[in-house]
Structure formats: C-alpha cells, structure tokens
Coordinates of C-alpha atoms in Angstrom, one line a residue:
M30 CA 184.9 -146.0 -75.2
E31 CA 184.7 -144.0 -72.0
M32 CA 182.2 -145.6 -69.5
K33 CA 179.8 -143.1 -68.1
K34 CA 178.3 -143.4 -64.6
R35 CA 174.7 -144.5 -65.1
A36 CA 171.8 -145.4 -62.9
L37 CA 168.7 -147.2 -64.1
V38 CA 165.6 -146.2 -62.2
S39 CA 162.1 -147.7 -62.6
V40 CA 159.8 -147.7 -59.6
S41 CA 156.1 -148.3 -58.9
D42 CA 156.4 -146.6 -55.5
K43 CA 157.6 -143.1 -56.4
A44 CA 158.0 -141.8 -52.9
G45 CA 161.3 -140.0 -52.6
I46 CA 162.5 -141.0 -56.0
V47 CA 162.8 -137.4 -57.4
D48 CA 165.1 -136.3 -54.5
F49 CA 167.1 -139.6 -54.9
C50 CA 167.7 -139.0 -58.6
K51 CA 168.6 -135.4 -58.0
G52 CA 171.3 -136.7 -55.6
L53 CA 172.5 -139.2 -58.2
V54 CA 172.8 -136.4 -60.8
K55 CA 174.7 -134.3 -58.3
Y56 CA 177.3 -137.1 -58.0
G57 CA 177.7 -137.4 -61.8
F58 CA 175.2 -140.1 -62.8
E59 CA 173.1 -140.2 -65.9
I60 CA 169.6 -141.4 -65.3
I61 CA 168.0 -144.1 -67.4
S62 CA 164.3 -144.6 -66.8
T63 CA 161.1 -146.2 -68.1
G64 CA 157.4 -145.3 -68.5
G65 CA 155.8 -143.5 -65.6
T66 CA 159.0 -143.1 -63.7
A67 CA 160.7 -141.3 -66.6
K68 CA 157.7 -139.0 -66.9
A69 CA 157.8 -138.2 -63.1
L70 CA 161.5 -137.4 -63.3
K71 CA 161.2 -135.2 -66.4
D72 CA 158.3 -133.3 -64.9
A73 CA 160.6 -132.6 -61.9
G74 CA 163.1 -131.1 -64.4
L75 CA 165.6 -134.0 -64.5
K76 CA 167.3 -135.1 -67.7
V77 CA 166.4 -138.7 -68.4
I78 CA 167.6 -141.2 -71.0
G79 CA 164.6 -143.3 -72.1
I80 CA 165.1 -147.0 -72.0
S81 CA 164.5 -147.3 -75.8
E82 CA 167.6 -145.1 -76.3
I83 CA 169.6 -147.8 -74.6
T84 CA 168.0 -150.8 -76.1
G85 CA 167.5 -149.3 -79.6
F86 CA 164.1 -151.0 -79.4
P87 CA 160.7 -149.6 -78.5
E88 CA 158.8 -150.6 -75.4
C89 CA 156.2 -153.1 -76.6
L90 CA 153.4 -155.5 -75.6
D91 CA 151.8 -152.9 -73.3
G92 CA 155.1 -152.5 -71.5
R93 CA 155.6 -156.2 -70.9
V94 CA 158.9 -155.9 -72.7
K95 CA 161.1 -152.9 -72.2
T96 CA 164.3 -153.8 -70.2
L97 CA 164.7 -157.4 -71.3
H98 CA 167.6 -156.6 -73.6
P99 CA 171.4 -157.4 -73.8
N100 CA 172.2 -153.7 -73.8
V101 CA 170.7 -153.5 -70.3
H102 CA 171.7 -156.9 -68.9
A103 CA 175.3 -156.8 -70.3
G104 CA 175.7 -153.4 -68.6
L105 CA 174.5 -154.9 -65.3
L106 CA 176.4 -158.2 -65.4
A107 CA 179.8 -157.2 -66.8
M108 CA 182.5 -157.7 -64.2
R109 CA 184.6 -154.6 -64.2
S110 CA 187.6 -156.6 -63.0
N111 CA 187.4 -159.0 -65.9
P112 CA 189.2 -157.6 -69.0
E113 CA 187.4 -159.9 -71.4
H114 CA 184.0 -158.6 -70.1
M115 CA 185.0 -155.0 -70.5
A116 CA 186.5 -155.7 -74.0
Q117 CA 183.2 -157.2 -75.1
L118 CA 181.3 -154.2 -73.8
E119 CA 183.7 -151.9 -75.8
K120 CA 183.2 -154.0 -78.9
L121 CA 179.4 -154.0 -78.5
N122 CA 179.3 -150.3 -77.6
I123 CA 177.4 -151.1 -74.4
N124 CA 177.8 -148.8 -71.3
T125 CA 178.0 -150.2 -67.8
I126 CA 175.1 -149.5 -65.4
D127 CA 176.4 -148.8 -61.8
I128 CA 173.2 -148.3 -59.9
V129 CA 169.8 -149.9 -60.2
C130 CA 166.8 -148.6 -58.4
V131 CA 163.7 -150.7 -58.9
N132 CA 160.7 -151.7 -57.0
L133 CA 158.3 -154.2 -58.5
Y134 CA 154.8 -154.2 -59.8
P135 CA 152.4 -153.9 -56.9
F136 CA 151.2 -157.5 -56.8
K137 CA 150.4 -157.4 -53.0
A138 CA 148.4 -154.2 -53.4
T139 CA 146.5 -155.8 -56.3
L140 CA 145.6 -158.8 -54.2
Q141 CA 144.5 -156.5 -51.3
K142 CA 142.0 -154.7 -53.4
G143 CA 140.4 -158.0 -54.5
A144 CA 141.3 -157.8 -58.2
D145 CA 140.3 -160.6 -60.5
F146 CA 142.7 -163.3 -61.8
A147 CA 143.6 -161.5 -65.0
E148 CA 144.5 -158.3 -63.3
C149 CA 146.6 -160.2 -60.7
V150 CA 148.5 -162.0 -63.4
E151 CA 149.1 -158.7 -65.2
N152 CA 150.7 -157.4 -62.0
I153 CA 153.3 -160.1 -61.9
D154 CA 156.6 -158.3 -62.7
I155 CA 159.0 -159.9 -65.1
G156 CA 161.6 -157.3 -66.1
G157 CA 162.0 -155.9 -62.6
P158 CA 163.0 -159.1 -60.8
T159 CA 165.3 -160.0 -63.7
M160 CA 167.1 -156.7 -63.5
I161 CA 167.5 -156.6 -59.8
R162 CA 168.6 -160.2 -59.6
A163 CA 171.2 -159.5 -62.3
A164 CA 172.4 -156.4 -60.5
A165 CA 172.6 -158.2 -57.2
K166 CA 174.6 -161.1 -58.7
N167 CA 177.1 -158.5 -59.8
Y168 CA 177.0 -156.8 -56.4
Q169 CA 180.7 -155.9 -56.3
D170 CA 180.2 -153.5 -59.2
V171 CA 176.5 -152.5 -59.0
A172 CA 174.5 -151.0 -56.1
V173 CA 170.9 -152.1 -56.4
I174 CA 168.1 -150.5 -54.3
V175 CA 164.7 -152.0 -53.8
D176 CA 163.7 -150.2 -50.6
P177 CA 163.2 -146.4 -50.5
K178 CA 164.6 -146.5 -46.9
D179 CA 168.0 -147.1 -48.5
Y180 CA 168.1 -144.1 -50.7
D181 CA 169.9 -141.9 -48.1
K182 CA 172.4 -144.7 -47.3
V183 CA 173.5 -144.8 -50.9
L184 CA 173.6 -141.0 -51.3
N185 CA 175.6 -140.6 -48.0
E186 CA 178.3 -143.0 -49.3
L187 CA 178.4 -141.4 -52.7
A188 CA 179.1 -138.2 -50.9
N189 CA 182.2 -139.9 -49.4
G190 CA 183.6 -141.2 -52.7
G191 CA 181.4 -144.2 -53.6
V192 CA 179.2 -147.0 -52.4
S193 CA 181.1 -149.4 -50.2
L194 CA 181.4 -153.1 -50.8
E195 CA 179.8 -153.6 -47.4
L196 CA 176.7 -151.6 -48.3
K197 CA 176.5 -153.3 -51.7
K198 CA 176.5 -156.8 -50.1
Y199 CA 173.7 -155.6 -47.8
L200 CA 171.7 -154.3 -50.7
Q201 CA 172.3 -157.6 -52.5
Y202 CA 170.8 -159.5 -49.6
K203 CA 167.7 -157.2 -49.6
V204 CA 167.1 -158.0 -53.3
F205 CA 166.9 -161.7 -52.8
A206 CA 164.8 -161.4 -49.7
H207 CA 162.5 -159.1 -51.6
T208 CA 162.1 -161.3 -54.6
A209 CA 161.6 -164.4 -52.4
V210 CA 158.7 -162.7 -50.6
Y211 CA 157.3 -161.4 -54.0
D212 CA 157.5 -164.9 -55.5
S213 CA 155.9 -166.5 -52.4
L214 CA 152.9 -164.2 -52.6
I215 CA 152.5 -165.2 -56.3
S216 CA 152.9 -168.9 -55.8
N217 CA 150.6 -169.0 -52.7
Y218 CA 148.0 -167.0 -54.6
L219 CA 148.1 -169.4 -57.6
A220 CA 148.0 -172.4 -55.2
A221 CA 144.8 -171.0 -53.6
Q222 CA 143.3 -170.5 -57.1
L223 CA 143.8 -174.2 -57.8
G224 CA 142.6 -175.3 -54.4
I225 CA 146.0 -176.7 -53.5
S226 CA 146.2 -176.8 -49.7
F227 CA 149.4 -178.7 -49.2
P228 CA 151.8 -178.1 -52.1
D229 CA 155.0 -180.2 -52.6
E230 CA 157.1 -177.1 -52.1
V231 CA 156.0 -174.1 -50.0
T232 CA 157.2 -170.7 -48.9
F233 CA 155.5 -168.2 -46.6
A234 CA 155.9 -164.5 -46.7
Y235 CA 156.0 -162.6 -43.4
E236 CA 157.2 -159.1 -42.5
K237 CA 158.7 -157.9 -39.2
A238 CA 156.2 -156.4 -36.9
Q239 CA 158.3 -155.9 -33.8
D240 CA 161.8 -156.5 -32.4
M241 CA 161.4 -157.9 -28.9
R242 CA 163.5 -157.4 -25.8
Y243 CA 163.9 -161.2 -25.5
G244 CA 162.0 -164.5 -26.2
E245 CA 160.4 -166.9 -23.8
N246 CA 163.4 -166.4 -21.5
P247 CA 165.8 -163.4 -21.2
Q248 CA 168.7 -165.3 -22.8
Q249 CA 166.7 -165.8 -26.0
Q250 CA 166.5 -163.2 -28.8
A251 CA 163.1 -162.9 -30.5
V252 CA 161.1 -161.1 -33.2
F253 CA 157.4 -161.0 -34.0
Y254 CA 156.7 -161.4 -37.7
K255 CA 153.2 -160.9 -39.1
E256 CA 151.6 -162.2 -42.3
Q257 CA 151.6 -160.0 -45.3
F258 CA 147.8 -159.8 -45.1
P259 CA 146.8 -159.4 -41.5
R260 CA 143.8 -161.6 -40.6
K261 CA 140.6 -160.2 -39.2
G262 CA 140.3 -160.6 -35.5
S263 CA 144.0 -161.5 -35.1
L264 CA 146.8 -160.1 -33.0
S265 CA 148.6 -158.8 -36.1
S266 CA 145.6 -156.6 -36.8
A267 CA 145.4 -155.2 -33.2
K268 CA 145.7 -151.5 -32.4
Q269 CA 147.5 -150.9 -29.1
L270 CA 145.9 -148.2 -27.1
W271 CA 148.0 -148.2 -24.0
G272 CA 151.0 -149.8 -22.4
K273 CA 154.5 -151.0 -23.3
E274 CA 155.2 -153.3 -26.2
L275 CA 154.0 -156.9 -26.1
S276 CA 156.5 -159.5 -25.2
Y277 CA 157.0 -162.9 -26.8
N278 CA 155.1 -164.6 -24.0
N279 CA 152.4 -161.9 -24.1
I280 CA 151.7 -162.6 -27.8
N281 CA 151.7 -166.4 -27.4
D282 CA 149.4 -166.3 -24.4
A283 CA 147.1 -163.7 -26.0
N284 CA 146.7 -165.8 -29.1
G285 CA 145.5 -168.7 -27.0
A286 CA 142.9 -166.5 -25.4
L287 CA 141.7 -165.1 -28.8
E288 CA 141.4 -168.6 -30.2
L289 CA 139.0 -169.7 -27.4
L290 CA 137.1 -166.4 -27.4
K291 CA 136.0 -167.0 -31.0
E292 CA 134.1 -170.1 -30.0
F293 CA 131.4 -168.0 -28.3
G294 CA 130.5 -165.8 -31.3
T295 CA 128.4 -162.8 -30.2
T296 CA 127.5 -164.2 -26.8
P297 CA 129.0 -161.9 -24.2
A298 CA 132.2 -163.8 -23.1
V299 CA 135.4 -163.2 -21.3
V300 CA 138.4 -165.5 -21.4
A301 CA 141.2 -165.3 -18.8
C302 CA 144.4 -167.0 -20.0
K303 CA 147.7 -167.8 -18.4
H304 CA 150.6 -169.4 -20.2
A305 CA 148.4 -170.0 -23.3
N306 CA 145.9 -172.0 -21.3
P307 CA 142.5 -170.8 -20.1
C308 CA 142.3 -170.3 -16.3
G309 CA 138.8 -168.8 -16.2
V310 CA 136.0 -168.5 -18.8
G311 CA 132.7 -166.8 -18.3
T312 CA 129.6 -165.9 -20.4
G313 CA 126.6 -163.9 -19.4
T314 CA 123.9 -161.4 -20.5
T315 CA 126.5 -158.6 -20.2
I316 CA 130.3 -158.3 -20.5
H317 CA 130.4 -157.3 -16.8
E318 CA 128.6 -160.4 -15.8
A319 CA 130.8 -162.5 -18.0
Y320 CA 133.9 -161.0 -16.5
L321 CA 132.8 -161.7 -12.9
R322 CA 132.1 -165.3 -13.8
A323 CA 135.5 -165.6 -15.5
Y324 CA 137.3 -164.1 -12.5
E325 CA 135.4 -166.2 -10.0
S326 CA 136.4 -169.3 -11.9
D327 CA 140.0 -169.0 -10.6
P328 CA 140.8 -165.7 -8.8
V329 CA 144.3 -166.9 -8.0
S330 CA 145.5 -167.8 -11.5
V331 CA 143.9 -164.8 -13.3
F332 CA 146.4 -162.6 -11.5
G333 CA 149.0 -161.5 -14.1
G334 CA 146.9 -163.1 -16.8
I335 CA 145.4 -162.0 -20.1
L336 CA 141.8 -161.1 -20.8
A337 CA 140.1 -161.5 -24.2
I338 CA 136.6 -159.9 -24.3
N339 CA 134.2 -160.0 -27.2
G340 CA 132.2 -156.8 -26.4
T341 CA 132.7 -153.3 -25.2
V342 CA 134.6 -152.8 -21.9
D343 CA 132.5 -150.4 -19.8
E344 CA 133.4 -148.5 -16.6
D345 CA 132.0 -151.1 -14.3
T346 CA 134.0 -153.9 -15.9
A347 CA 137.1 -151.7 -16.0
T348 CA 136.8 -151.0 -12.3
E349 CA 136.6 -154.7 -11.5
I350 CA 139.6 -155.4 -13.8
N351 CA 141.7 -152.8 -12.0
K352 CA 141.2 -154.5 -8.7
I353 CA 144.0 -157.0 -9.7
F354 CA 147.1 -157.0 -11.9
I355 CA 146.2 -157.9 -15.5
E356 CA 148.9 -158.0 -18.2
I357 CA 146.6 -157.4 -21.3
V358 CA 143.0 -156.6 -22.0
M359 CA 141.9 -157.3 -25.6
A360 CA 138.5 -156.1 -26.8
P361 CA 136.8 -154.7 -29.9
S362 CA 136.1 -151.4 -28.0
F363 CA 136.4 -149.6 -24.7
T364 CA 134.2 -146.7 -23.5
K365 CA 136.0 -143.5 -22.9
G366 CA 135.5 -143.9 -19.1
A367 CA 136.8 -147.4 -19.2
L368 CA 140.0 -146.3 -20.9
E369 CA 140.5 -143.6 -18.2
I370 CA 140.1 -146.1 -15.5
L371 CA 142.3 -148.8 -17.0
K372 CA 145.1 -146.3 -17.9
Q373 CA 145.5 -145.7 -14.2
K374 CA 147.5 -149.0 -14.3
K375 CA 151.0 -148.3 -15.6
N376 CA 151.8 -151.8 -16.6
I377 CA 148.6 -152.9 -18.3
R378 CA 148.4 -153.2 -22.1
L379 CA 145.2 -152.4 -23.9
L380 CA 144.5 -153.8 -27.4
Q381 CA 141.7 -152.9 -29.6
I382 CA 140.9 -155.7 -32.0
D383 CA 138.2 -155.1 -34.5
N384 CA 136.1 -158.1 -35.6
I385 CA 137.5 -159.9 -32.5
S386 CA 135.0 -162.7 -32.9
A387 CA 135.7 -163.2 -36.6
K388 CA 136.2 -166.9 -37.5
R389 CA 139.5 -168.0 -39.0
E390 CA 139.7 -167.8 -42.8
S391 CA 139.7 -171.1 -44.7
T392 CA 143.1 -170.3 -46.2
A393 CA 144.7 -170.1 -42.7
F394 CA 146.7 -173.0 -41.4
D395 CA 148.0 -174.1 -38.0
M396 CA 151.8 -174.4 -38.1
K397 CA 154.4 -175.6 -35.6
K398 CA 158.1 -175.3 -36.2
V399 CA 160.2 -178.2 -35.2
Y400 CA 163.9 -178.4 -35.4
G401 CA 164.6 -179.1 -39.1
G402 CA 161.0 -179.1 -40.3
L403 CA 157.6 -177.6 -40.2
L404 CA 154.3 -179.2 -39.2
V405 CA 151.3 -177.8 -41.0
Q406 CA 147.7 -178.7 -40.5
Q407 CA 144.2 -177.4 -40.9
Y408 CA 142.8 -175.6 -37.9
D409 CA 140.5 -177.6 -35.6
E410 CA 137.3 -175.9 -36.7
S411 CA 134.8 -178.5 -35.7
L412 CA 133.1 -178.6 -32.3
I413 CA 131.0 -181.7 -32.5
K414 CA 131.1 -184.4 -35.2
G415 CA 128.9 -183.3 -38.0
E416 CA 127.8 -180.3 -35.8
N417 CA 124.9 -182.6 -34.7
M418 CA 123.5 -180.8 -31.6
S419 CA 120.6 -183.2 -31.5
L420 CA 122.9 -185.9 -30.1
F421 CA 122.4 -184.5 -26.6
N422 CA 118.9 -186.0 -26.5
T423 CA 119.5 -188.9 -28.9
K424 CA 120.4 -192.3 -27.7
A425 CA 123.7 -193.5 -29.3
D426 CA 123.7 -196.6 -31.4
V427 CA 125.3 -199.6 -29.6
E428 CA 127.0 -202.5 -31.3
V429 CA 127.9 -205.6 -29.2
S430 CA 130.2 -208.3 -30.7
V431 CA 132.0 -211.3 -29.3
L432 CA 135.8 -211.3 -29.6
P433 CA 137.8 -214.6 -30.4
S434 CA 138.6 -214.7 -26.7
G435 CA 135.0 -215.0 -25.9
K436 CA 134.8 -211.5 -24.3
Q437 CA 132.1 -209.1 -25.4
K438 CA 133.1 -205.8 -27.2
T439 CA 130.7 -202.9 -27.0
V440 CA 131.1 -200.0 -29.5
Y441 CA 129.1 -196.8 -29.0
G442 CA 128.1 -194.3 -31.6
V443 CA 127.6 -190.6 -31.0
G444 CA 124.9 -189.4 -28.7
V445 CA 123.7 -190.2 -25.1
V446 CA 125.4 -193.4 -24.0
T447 CA 123.9 -193.6 -20.5
E448 CA 120.5 -194.5 -19.2
R449 CA 120.0 -190.8 -18.2
A450 CA 120.2 -188.0 -20.8
P451 CA 121.5 -184.6 -19.7
T452 CA 119.0 -182.0 -18.7
K453 CA 118.6 -178.7 -20.6
E454 CA 120.8 -176.9 -18.1
E455 CA 123.4 -179.7 -18.2
T456 CA 123.4 -179.7 -22.0
E457 CA 124.2 -175.9 -22.0
A458 CA 127.0 -176.4 -19.5
L459 CA 128.4 -179.4 -21.4
L460 CA 128.6 -177.4 -24.6
F461 CA 130.2 -174.5 -22.8
N462 CA 132.8 -176.7 -21.2
W463 CA 133.4 -178.5 -24.6
K464 CA 134.4 -175.2 -26.2
V465 CA 136.8 -174.5 -23.4
V466 CA 138.5 -177.9 -23.3
K467 CA 139.0 -177.7 -27.0
H468 CA 141.5 -174.8 -26.4
T469 CA 143.2 -176.3 -23.3
K470 CA 146.5 -178.1 -23.6
S471 CA 146.2 -181.9 -23.5
N472 CA 145.6 -184.0 -21.5
A473 CA 142.7 -181.6 -20.5
I474 CA 139.7 -181.8 -18.3
V475 CA 137.3 -178.8 -17.8
I476 CA 134.5 -178.7 -15.3
G477 CA 132.0 -175.9 -15.0
K478 CA 128.4 -174.8 -14.6
Q479 CA 126.1 -171.8 -15.1
G480 CA 128.2 -170.1 -17.9
K481 CA 131.5 -170.4 -16.1
T482 CA 134.4 -172.8 -15.6
T483 CA 134.8 -174.0 -12.1
G484 CA 138.0 -176.0 -12.5
I485 CA 140.5 -176.7 -15.3
G486 CA 143.1 -179.4 -15.5
M487 CA 145.6 -179.1 -18.3
G488 CA 148.8 -180.4 -19.8
Q489 CA 149.0 -183.6 -17.7
T490 CA 150.7 -186.8 -18.9
N491 CA 147.6 -188.8 -17.9
R492 CA 143.9 -188.1 -17.8
I493 CA 143.2 -189.0 -14.2
W494 CA 145.7 -186.3 -13.0
A495 CA 144.0 -183.7 -15.2
A496 CA 140.6 -184.7 -13.7
Q497 CA 141.9 -184.6 -10.2
Q498 CA 143.6 -181.2 -10.8
A499 CA 140.4 -179.7 -12.2
I500 CA 138.3 -181.0 -9.3
A501 CA 140.8 -179.8 -6.8
H502 CA 140.7 -176.3 -8.3
A503 CA 136.9 -176.3 -8.3
G504 CA 136.7 -177.2 -4.6
D505 CA 133.1 -177.0 -3.4
E506 CA 132.1 -175.6 -6.8
A507 CA 132.7 -179.1 -8.3
K508 CA 129.4 -180.3 -6.9
G509 CA 126.7 -179.8 -9.5
S510 CA 129.3 -179.1 -12.2
V511 CA 129.6 -181.0 -15.5
M512 CA 132.8 -182.3 -17.0
A513 CA 134.4 -182.2 -20.5
S514 CA 137.4 -184.3 -21.6
D515 CA 139.3 -183.5 -24.8
A516 CA 139.8 -187.2 -25.5
F517 CA 138.2 -190.5 -24.4
F518 CA 138.5 -192.1 -21.0
P519 CA 140.9 -195.0 -21.2
F520 CA 139.7 -196.2 -17.8
P521 CA 136.6 -195.6 -15.5
D522 CA 138.8 -193.8 -12.9
C523 CA 137.8 -190.4 -14.2
V524 CA 134.2 -191.2 -13.7
E525 CA 135.0 -192.5 -10.2
E526 CA 136.5 -189.1 -9.4
C527 CA 133.4 -187.4 -10.8
V528 CA 131.2 -189.5 -8.5
K529 CA 133.2 -188.4 -5.4
A530 CA 133.1 -184.7 -6.5
G531 CA 129.3 -184.6 -7.2
I532 CA 129.7 -184.0 -11.0
T533 CA 126.4 -184.7 -12.8
A534 CA 127.2 -185.0 -16.5
I535 CA 130.1 -185.7 -18.8
I536 CA 130.9 -184.9 -22.4
Q537 CA 133.8 -186.8 -24.2
P538 CA 134.6 -188.1 -27.7
G539 CA 134.2 -191.8 -26.9
G540 CA 136.2 -194.5 -28.7
S541 CA 138.1 -196.3 -26.0
I542 CA 138.0 -200.1 -25.9
Q543 CA 137.1 -199.5 -22.2
D544 CA 134.1 -197.3 -22.9
K545 CA 131.6 -199.7 -21.4
A546 CA 133.4 -199.6 -18.0
S547 CA 133.0 -195.8 -18.0
V548 CA 129.4 -196.0 -19.1
D549 CA 128.5 -198.6 -16.5
A550 CA 130.2 -196.4 -13.8
C551 CA 128.1 -193.4 -14.9
N552 CA 124.9 -195.5 -14.9
A553 CA 125.6 -196.7 -11.4
A554 CA 126.0 -193.1 -10.2
G555 CA 123.2 -191.5 -12.2
I556 CA 125.6 -189.4 -14.2
A557 CA 124.6 -188.5 -17.8
M558 CA 127.3 -189.1 -20.5
V559 CA 127.4 -188.0 -24.1
F560 CA 129.8 -189.1 -26.8
V561 CA 130.4 -186.5 -29.5
G562 CA 132.9 -188.3 -31.8
D563 CA 135.4 -185.6 -32.4
R564 CA 138.4 -185.3 -30.0
H565 CA 140.3 -182.1 -29.5
F566 CA 143.9 -182.7 -28.6
K567 CA 145.9 -179.5 -28.3
H568 CA 149.7 -179.8 -27.8

C-alpha cells in the first residue's frame, strides 16, 4: 500500500491550530482529528478524517477512549527504516502518522479555578500523553508538537523539503519536559489531597520567568524559574512598574526582605535589606515614619539596598527614598506622585506586589539545593513557642538538680528568667527585635528600640562577635536598646557586652547548660531576660 502523509491533531488549546493545519494541507498532509478539534477544523473549511475512521471503533466512555488503538500507535511507532515494521503495517493495512500535534487536557487550569477532586481527576489526560510519548520515542520518523510556538518552525522546514532531524530531536525533548511537568502537577496535587508532605519520590514543576545576564557573579549563567502557581505576596507575582530586569542577586536579596516584612502584618513597616540580610527595619504610625526609622537604623548600609514596604508609598516617602541610591522598592501600591518622583532615578526598580503581607501557604516548603541533593523543610512559621505572649510577664519555671559530679544544674522553662521583668516598652521592643533576628543570617544578634533596629550583627561564626558587631553598629544608640539573639547564649560574655553598652533587656530561646551564668549576669546588672523556647537559625 502507498503510505500517505498524515498528521494527527488533537488540542485543548486551539490558538493557531487552524492556520497550522492549513499549512500542513498545503504541504500534502491529510489531517486526522478528534472531538472538538475536528469540529473547529471542519468549521474552518478543512477536510478532516475522524479518529474513528482510523481505528474502526467509535469514541467511547465520554471520550476517555478514542486514540488508544493499534491503528494509531502502530502508525506512530513503526520505524520507517525497519523493513519488518513496514511489512507489518502493509499486512495490517495501517498507514503511518508523520506529524502529531497534541496538547493535553488543561489539568493546571482546572486546579487554578478551584475545581473539586472529581473534576480534577477527569482532567488527567491519558490518550494524549500516550500518543506524544510514542511519537517522541520514534522521533527520527515523527515530528511531535506540544507547544503552539513551534508551529511556524515546523511549517518553515516543511517549506524547505521536510522537518529536519535536528528539529525533531528538539521537539522530542519538549515532549518529555512537558509530560514531566504535567505528571508532577498531578502527583503533587494527589499528595496534597492525602496530606503527604514529604513523599518518598518528588518532582517540582517550574517554568522559566526570566533569563538573566549572569548569576551571583559575572562568570555564572543564571535563570529565574517560578512555580506553576505563583504564590500571593511573592516575587513571582510581582508586577514591575519601572527599571531594568531584576538580577540574580536582586531576586535573592528581595526575597529576604519580603520574608521579614510579612512578620509585621498590617502594621506600617519598612525593611531595608542588603545581601539578603536586614540592615534597617522600622515601624511607625505611617509608612513615612517607618521608612525614616529604617533608614536611620543604618544610613550607610542601606545605600544600594532593597526596600520592602507593606503600605502605599506616598510623595513624602518617595522624596526621602530618592535622596540615596536604592536598587529596588517593593510595595503593594504607589501614589501617582510617588511614581513620578521615583522614576526620576534611572537605575531604580519599582515592583508592585499585591497582598505583600500575605502569609505563606501551608503547602509551601523551604528548599535549599546542595550538590547532589535537595534539602526540604517546612518554613519557620512560629515566632514564640506556643505563641504564648503572656510569657513576657510570667516567671519561668526553674528546675534545679544535682549532677553526679556534685555540681548543680539549673534548667529554665519559658518566660521571665531574671528578677526583673521587662517593661511594657521593653516588651514591645523585644518582640520587634525577635521578628527581625528570625530573618537574619546566623549567628545573629539584633538590638533596637522604639520601633526600629539600632544595630544588627549577622553571619558570624560565634555569638560574641555578632553581639559586638551589632553594638558597634548601634554606637550611642545601643544605650537603652534591647537585644534579641536567634539562639541561646553559650557563655555570659554576650550579657557582659550588653552591660557595657547599656542594653536593658534581652530575648533569647534559652536551653544552654550555661544559662544560669547568663541569668546571674543579667540579675547583677538589672537587665531583664526572657526565654521563649523557639530558636531561629537561618543559614
């Protein structure tokens, strides 16, 4: 039998499909199609062979079975260079299929609209993935298209005599990338339905958001991928209003600022970040006041930094921001006047992020890639153990025991561990600093007062250096400030530095075998200390 040039076309996304099929017909192809695609092509005046004419079997089970048939798959999988394959097709009266154009049931769109479980399952494609995988396996003989952006590539090569092996191999790759993402969306959805947080095997689906000029350094290539479903209040949902594209470091640093900003809810807050660490944080009754406090926290480090703001940027705030060089300003909104002011700066980037204060979704996980593996954990959502805010005026339980050596061991619970409890003002400042230190790279110490940080020490290999760094940054502002430490004090040396600097209260997790030495040092100096139980390492 003479083999006819045939293309099988079945798409859920019908954009461009009529013009593509007209092009195929122009180059001598017969069109085989199914269901709604066949109707769309016929309505456009194209001659279409129904899939049932090929299979000799009607579409059934509400369309669940239509292409799952040897007359289809033998036509896809037969190797033209294999005489036995071609002889079998001749004997079975099966024609080859040379082009497959399929995109799959819209499972992602079904999830996005919040469909119930039954509808989501019904939108799991079976025949489509089977066809395109079969065609891709036989790539040397079949061109398979899953992306409308490739229609013109195929038609251009057909105009020059046929689809090249190079393009066929590229299309083969796109098939398996496409089905991998499709299957990952399904498996992750089903895992979520079952409450499985850490499956034995896992895949994640991302799509390219942006090619970058380079990575952390100019010699490194980089790309930004975003999740298939952008999270509320995330960088992947941002709308850029002004400025050149974000760099790798911009995105990494901006994410750090956003994470901290979310701790303040709707309280007017401004976070200034540098190298993914906060360098100044302020809250106030207005965004303008919060910005001034954040700026005053560290006027040197904020230069060239990133601002995350949880309210509308007005003209007064924009004027202050424009006094220095800022890389990025992120906010839920900007007044028209503020935009005009900020756009006077050529190199600033302005990002509008709706729901900027939105808390992270419970299905989100913190992931760090290591060479040869992936670390996955829940996000650190807690602030204080059990969210027990009464511990600031509650004496901690104390248990004293005698070790075999004869020495006493003192273990403290959560709450006030010193003779003096913090004042109302100190409590507010402690909570403020605790939010900031949670998002500062370990070892971390944050000191501050009156709704602003006064000194931040981060990323040190021992805690005393972090404390000394924070105090040195604060200068005279250290006096009357309070201190937060992301983990316990292994020695009383940090307290001794607090005494010299005039710091009045300390918040820390507690849990060191040397806790009593730090508590005693605080009592001797009249410093209030609160243990909160939860630590906040950030590496």
